Amino acid sequence: MGMLDISIVKRYIRMADDGWHQGWHERNGGNLTYRLTPEEVAEMKPFFDAQPRPWVNMGVTGENLAGEYFLSTGSGKYFRNVILDPEDSICVVEINDKGDSYRIVWGLVNGGRPTSEFPSHYMNHCVRAKATNGAYRVIYHAHPANIIAMTYVLPLTDRDFSRALWKSATECPVVFPGGVGVVPWMVPGGADIALATCEKMKEFDAAVWAHHGLFCSGPDFDTTFGLMHTIEKAAQIHVLACSCGQGIHQTIQDDELRAIARDFKVQLREEFLD
């Protein structure tokens, strides 16, 4: 048995490959991180490097996840290569006891570092872990074309995007009843976008990055990938309906959204409804 035989590693690789096959990861676009459980870390430790690599300061601090371990895609690595050569494409990193630095303990065998968005991922892991009492472990960023297209035509508000998506597909109010947050365009990889996304992730499971992509969180791979998939499918329906050139003549009404929420026993964000 080796590192690549461990169940959580196999499931991580599968999710990365699924995202590639959806067309969400052109070139080296997108990134995926997973916060490991203590049991998973114990299973992996026999395969960690004999000599951990140097500590790297992240430029951000999150004390509530100090000492934890994460699976991460590598900076400049291609999602299409994760399944072909995982040891070159992904890594396990350890966070120091102050919560402000990481070091690689496995992977990226040909050199490199975790995704350039790792500080943003880490801070959002800290936020989502606090908001969900530790339940959420996955942060996933991708570039789905239709949700990006919507950022060029809709007002960049949480309410406008949540309503458009809820009304585009019946399952949406059930899958993300809290709606989605929207972050205005910012240079990726820096502290500003990390902090702005953290503010949204205090309230939402997903945040749209204007003219860039989508940022999703969840307790496991299936839930997080399903959230991304559902939002992008709804965005595709919205874009297709608008592109017909006839205007939207009928849609799910607000009281019908409330009826969906009632029957499926979820709580819609009422301030987004008329």
Short mmCIF file of C-alpha atoms in Angstrom, two decimals:
data_model
loop_
_atom_site.label_atom_id
_atom_site.label_comp_id
_atom_site.label_asym_id
_atom_site.label_seq_id
_atom_site.Cartn_x
_atom_site.Cartn_y
_atom_site.Cartn_z
CA MET A 1 0.00 0.00 0.00
CA GLY A 2 1.18 3.51 -0.81
CA MET A 3 -0.05 7.09 -0.49
CA LEU A 4 -2.10 6.81 -3.68
CA ASP A 5 -3.99 3.81 -2.31
CA ILE A 6 -5.44 5.79 0.59
CA SER A 7 -9.18 6.34 0.14
CA ILE A 8 -9.24 10.11 0.71
CA VAL A 9 -6.41 10.63 -1.79
CA LYS A 10 -8.23 8.57 -4.42
CA ARG A 11 -11.44 10.55 -3.88
CA TYR A 12 -9.54 13.85 -4.06
CA ILE A 13 -7.97 12.81 -7.38
CA ARG A 14 -11.37 11.74 -8.72
CA MET A 15 -12.90 15.15 -7.91
CA ALA A 16 -10.05 16.97 -9.64
CA ASP A 17 -10.51 14.78 -12.72
CA ASP A 18 -14.29 15.30 -12.70
CA GLY A 19 -13.73 19.06 -12.72
CA TRP A 20 -11.36 18.78 -15.67
CA HIS A 21 -13.90 16.76 -17.64
CA GLN A 22 -16.57 19.41 -16.97
CA GLY A 23 -14.35 21.93 -18.77
CA TRP A 24 -13.89 24.09 -15.67
CA HIS A 25 -10.08 24.00 -15.57
CA GLU A 26 -8.46 25.39 -18.69
CA ARG A 27 -4.65 25.29 -18.60
CA ASN A 28 -3.68 25.61 -14.89
CA GLY A 29 -6.95 27.24 -13.84
CA GLY A 30 -8.65 26.43 -10.55
CA ASN A 31 -7.61 24.89 -7.25
CA LEU A 32 -8.85 22.35 -4.71
CA THR A 33 -8.00 21.97 -1.02
CA TYR A 34 -9.20 19.50 1.59
CA ARG A 35 -8.66 19.66 5.37
CA LEU A 36 -7.61 16.22 6.52
CA THR A 37 -9.05 14.48 9.58
CA PRO A 38 -6.64 13.28 12.30
CA GLU A 39 -7.36 9.68 11.23
CA GLU A 40 -6.47 10.46 7.61
CA VAL A 41 -3.25 12.19 8.69
CA ALA A 42 -2.27 9.14 10.75
CA GLU A 43 -2.86 6.90 7.73
CA MET A 44 -0.68 9.15 5.54
CA LYS A 45 2.23 9.79 7.91
CA PRO A 46 4.24 6.69 6.96
CA PHE A 47 4.48 8.15 3.44
CA PHE A 48 5.43 11.71 4.41
CA ASP A 49 8.86 13.03 3.44
CA ALA A 50 11.66 11.96 5.78
CA GLN A 51 12.69 15.62 5.87
CA PRO A 52 9.83 18.14 5.64
CA ARG A 53 10.45 21.11 3.40
CA PRO A 54 10.97 24.67 4.73
CA TRP A 55 8.19 26.68 6.36
CA VAL A 56 6.62 29.34 4.11
CA ASN A 57 4.80 32.32 5.60
CA MET A 58 1.32 32.74 4.07
CA GLY A 59 0.86 36.44 4.82
CA VAL A 60 -2.38 35.60 6.65
CA THR A 61 -3.09 34.04 10.04
CA GLY A 62 -5.84 31.62 11.05
CA GLU A 63 -5.26 30.34 14.57
CA ASN A 64 -8.30 28.05 14.72
CA LEU A 65 -6.76 25.64 12.17
CA ALA A 66 -3.16 25.85 13.40
CA GLY A 67 -1.44 22.47 13.26
CA GLU A 68 -3.85 20.98 10.70
CA TYR A 69 -2.98 19.30 7.39
CA PHE A 70 -4.38 19.93 3.91
CA LEU A 71 -4.38 18.29 0.52
CA SER A 72 -3.79 20.94 -2.16
CA THR A 73 -3.29 21.23 -5.88
CA GLY A 74 0.01 22.77 -6.92
CA SER A 75 0.62 26.25 -8.27
CA GLY A 76 0.89 26.18 -12.05
CA LYS A 77 -0.22 22.53 -12.17
CA TYR A 78 -2.92 21.34 -14.56
CA PHE A 79 -6.05 19.59 -13.29
CA ARG A 80 -5.89 17.30 -16.32
CA ASN A 81 -2.58 15.92 -15.00
CA VAL A 82 -3.71 15.21 -11.44
CA ILE A 83 -4.95 11.71 -12.32
CA LEU A 84 -1.94 11.05 -14.59
CA ASP A 85 0.82 12.12 -12.21
CA PRO A 86 -0.58 12.98 -8.78
CA GLU A 87 2.78 13.07 -7.02
CA ASP A 88 3.87 15.89 -9.33
CA SER A 89 0.52 17.73 -9.28
CA ILE A 90 -0.70 17.74 -5.67
CA CYS A 91 0.72 17.93 -2.16
CA VAL A 92 0.02 17.60 1.54
CA VAL A 93 0.89 20.66 3.63
CA GLU A 94 1.15 21.10 7.38
CA ILE A 95 0.18 24.36 9.07
CA ASN A 96 2.45 25.58 11.88
CA ASP A 97 1.37 26.12 15.48
CA LYS A 98 0.77 29.84 14.89
CA GLY A 99 -1.50 29.32 11.89
CA ASP A 100 0.56 31.64 9.67
CA SER A 101 2.90 29.32 7.71
CA TYR A 102 2.83 26.00 5.87
CA ARG A 103 5.35 23.38 4.84
CA ILE A 104 5.04 20.60 2.27
CA VAL A 105 5.28 17.12 3.78
CA TRP A 106 4.40 15.08 0.67
CA GLY A 107 3.99 15.54 -3.09
CA LEU A 108 5.13 18.04 -5.72
CA VAL A 109 8.09 15.74 -6.21
CA ASN A 110 9.47 17.83 -9.08
CA GLY A 111 9.34 21.04 -7.09
CA GLY A 112 6.78 23.78 -6.70
CA ARG A 113 4.40 25.03 -4.06
CA PRO A 114 0.70 24.77 -3.22
CA THR A 115 -1.76 26.73 -5.32
CA SER A 116 -1.11 30.46 -5.42
CA GLU A 117 -4.60 30.82 -3.91
CA PHE A 118 -3.61 28.78 -0.84
CA PRO A 119 -3.72 31.76 1.58
CA SER A 120 -7.25 32.51 0.33
CA HIS A 121 -8.23 28.86 0.70
CA TYR A 122 -6.72 28.63 4.18
CA MET A 123 -8.50 31.72 5.47
CA ASN A 124 -11.79 30.51 4.03
CA HIS A 125 -11.27 27.08 5.58
CA CYS A 126 -10.86 28.89 8.90
CA VAL A 127 -14.10 30.80 8.35
CA ARG A 128 -16.14 27.82 7.17
CA ALA A 129 -14.81 25.56 9.94
CA LYS A 130 -15.86 28.14 12.52
CA ALA A 131 -19.27 28.70 10.88
CA THR A 132 -20.04 24.95 10.70
CA ASN A 133 -18.45 23.77 13.96
CA GLY A 134 -15.70 22.03 11.99
CA ALA A 135 -17.97 20.16 9.58
CA TYR A 136 -16.80 21.81 6.33
CA ARG A 137 -13.51 20.49 4.95
CA VAL A 138 -13.48 21.25 1.20
CA ILE A 139 -12.77 24.49 -0.66
CA TYR A 140 -13.05 24.33 -4.46
CA HIS A 141 -12.38 27.08 -6.99
CA ALA A 142 -13.09 26.63 -10.70
CA HIS A 143 -13.88 28.61 -13.84
CA PRO A 144 -17.36 27.52 -15.04
CA ALA A 145 -18.13 29.57 -18.14
CA ASN A 146 -21.83 30.29 -17.65
CA ILE A 147 -21.64 31.68 -14.12
CA ILE A 148 -18.75 33.88 -15.30
CA ALA A 149 -20.88 35.08 -18.23
CA MET A 150 -23.63 36.11 -15.81
CA THR A 151 -21.20 38.45 -14.04
CA TYR A 152 -21.06 40.59 -17.20
CA VAL A 153 -24.80 41.21 -17.36
CA LEU A 154 -26.34 40.99 -13.88
CA PRO A 155 -25.86 43.52 -11.08
CA LEU A 156 -23.05 42.17 -8.89
CA THR A 157 -25.19 41.67 -5.79
CA ASP A 158 -25.86 38.60 -3.66
CA ARG A 159 -29.60 39.09 -4.09
CA ASP A 160 -29.62 39.42 -7.89
CA PHE A 161 -27.47 36.33 -8.43
CA SER A 162 -29.28 34.20 -5.85
CA ARG A 163 -32.69 35.04 -7.32
CA ALA A 164 -31.60 34.42 -10.92
CA LEU A 165 -30.13 31.04 -10.01
CA TRP A 166 -33.03 29.95 -7.78
CA LYS A 167 -35.50 30.78 -10.55
CA SER A 168 -33.50 28.95 -13.24
CA ALA A 169 -33.80 25.42 -11.85
CA THR A 170 -36.23 23.97 -9.32
CA GLU A 171 -33.53 22.14 -7.34
CA CYS A 172 -31.54 25.33 -6.64
CA PRO A 173 -33.58 26.57 -3.64
CA VAL A 174 -33.06 23.12 -2.10
CA VAL A 175 -29.34 22.80 -2.84
CA PHE A 176 -28.35 26.32 -1.76
CA PRO A 177 -31.27 27.86 0.15
CA GLY A 178 -28.96 30.46 1.64
CA GLY A 179 -28.16 31.84 -1.81
CA VAL A 180 -24.73 32.78 -3.14
CA GLY A 181 -22.40 35.64 -2.35
CA VAL A 182 -20.79 37.84 -5.01
CA VAL A 183 -17.26 39.26 -4.81
CA PRO A 184 -16.41 42.15 -7.19
CA TRP A 185 -13.45 41.69 -9.50
CA MET A 186 -10.07 41.73 -7.74
CA VAL A 187 -6.57 40.61 -8.65
CA PRO A 188 -6.45 36.89 -7.77
CA GLY A 189 -4.02 35.42 -5.28
CA GLY A 190 -3.78 38.40 -2.94
CA ALA A 191 -4.94 39.34 0.54
CA ASP A 192 -7.77 41.60 -0.71
CA ILE A 193 -9.67 38.86 -2.52
CA ALA A 194 -8.99 36.43 0.35
CA LEU A 195 -10.51 38.80 2.90
CA ALA A 196 -13.45 39.79 0.67
CA THR A 197 -14.27 36.12 0.07
CA CYS A 198 -14.01 35.38 3.79
CA GLU A 199 -16.68 38.00 4.46
CA LYS A 200 -19.02 36.27 2.00
CA MET A 201 -18.20 32.79 3.30
CA LYS A 202 -19.30 33.78 6.79
CA GLU A 203 -22.83 33.62 5.34
CA PHE A 204 -22.72 31.58 2.12
CA ASP A 205 -21.50 28.16 0.99
CA ALA A 206 -20.55 29.61 -2.40
CA ALA A 207 -19.15 32.90 -3.66
CA VAL A 208 -19.10 34.10 -7.27
CA TRP A 209 -15.86 35.85 -8.25
CA ALA A 210 -16.85 38.46 -10.85
CA HIS A 211 -15.33 37.85 -14.31
CA HIS A 212 -13.28 35.00 -12.84
CA GLY A 213 -15.11 31.97 -11.47
CA LEU A 214 -16.81 30.30 -8.54
CA PHE A 215 -15.64 29.46 -5.01
CA CYS A 216 -17.51 26.65 -3.20
CA SER A 217 -17.25 25.01 0.21
CA GLY A 218 -18.71 21.88 1.73
CA PRO A 219 -18.28 19.03 4.20
CA ASP A 220 -17.14 16.49 1.59
CA PHE A 221 -16.24 16.13 -2.09
CA ASP A 222 -19.68 15.04 -3.32
CA THR A 223 -21.52 17.91 -1.64
CA THR A 224 -19.02 20.55 -2.76
CA PHE A 225 -18.76 19.30 -6.35
CA GLY A 226 -22.56 18.98 -6.45
CA LEU A 227 -22.94 22.59 -5.34
CA MET A 228 -20.57 23.81 -8.05
CA HIS A 229 -22.33 21.63 -10.65
CA THR A 230 -25.82 22.79 -9.65
CA ILE A 231 -24.90 26.49 -9.71
CA GLU A 232 -23.23 26.19 -13.10
CA LYS A 233 -26.16 24.20 -14.57
CA ALA A 234 -28.59 26.90 -13.37
CA ALA A 235 -26.31 29.58 -14.83
CA GLN A 236 -26.28 27.73 -18.15
CA ILE A 237 -30.09 27.61 -18.18
CA HIS A 238 -30.25 31.34 -17.42
CA VAL A 239 -27.75 32.19 -20.17
CA LEU A 240 -29.55 29.95 -22.69
CA ALA A 241 -32.95 31.48 -21.87
CA CYS A 242 -31.60 35.02 -22.21
CA SER A 243 -29.79 34.18 -25.46
CA CYS A 244 -33.06 33.18 -27.17
CA GLY A 245 -33.68 36.90 -27.65
CA GLN A 246 -37.33 36.79 -26.62
CA GLY A 247 -36.94 37.86 -23.02
CA ILE A 248 -37.96 35.69 -20.09
CA HIS A 249 -41.76 35.32 -20.19
CA GLN A 250 -42.29 32.93 -17.28
CA THR A 251 -40.27 31.71 -14.35
CA ILE A 252 -40.65 30.30 -10.83
CA GLN A 253 -42.47 32.90 -8.74
CA ASP A 254 -41.39 33.92 -5.24
CA ASP A 255 -44.31 32.20 -3.53
CA GLU A 256 -43.47 29.07 -5.52
CA LEU A 257 -39.90 29.29 -4.21
CA ARG A 258 -41.39 29.45 -0.71
CA ALA A 259 -43.50 26.38 -1.49
CA ILE A 260 -40.39 24.46 -2.58
CA ALA A 261 -38.64 25.45 0.65
CA ARG A 262 -41.65 24.40 2.73
CA ASP A 263 -42.01 20.99 1.10
CA PHE A 264 -38.27 20.23 1.20
CA LYS A 265 -37.91 21.63 4.73
CA VAL A 266 -35.19 24.18 3.98
CA GLN A 267 -34.99 27.83 5.03
CA LEU A 268 -34.70 30.27 2.13
CA ARG A 269 -33.02 33.62 2.72
CA GLU A 270 -36.23 35.60 2.98
CA GLU A 271 -34.61 39.00 2.32
CA PHE A 272 -33.86 37.81 -1.23
CA LEU A 273 -37.57 37.26 -1.94
CA ASP A 274 -40.25 39.78 -2.88
#
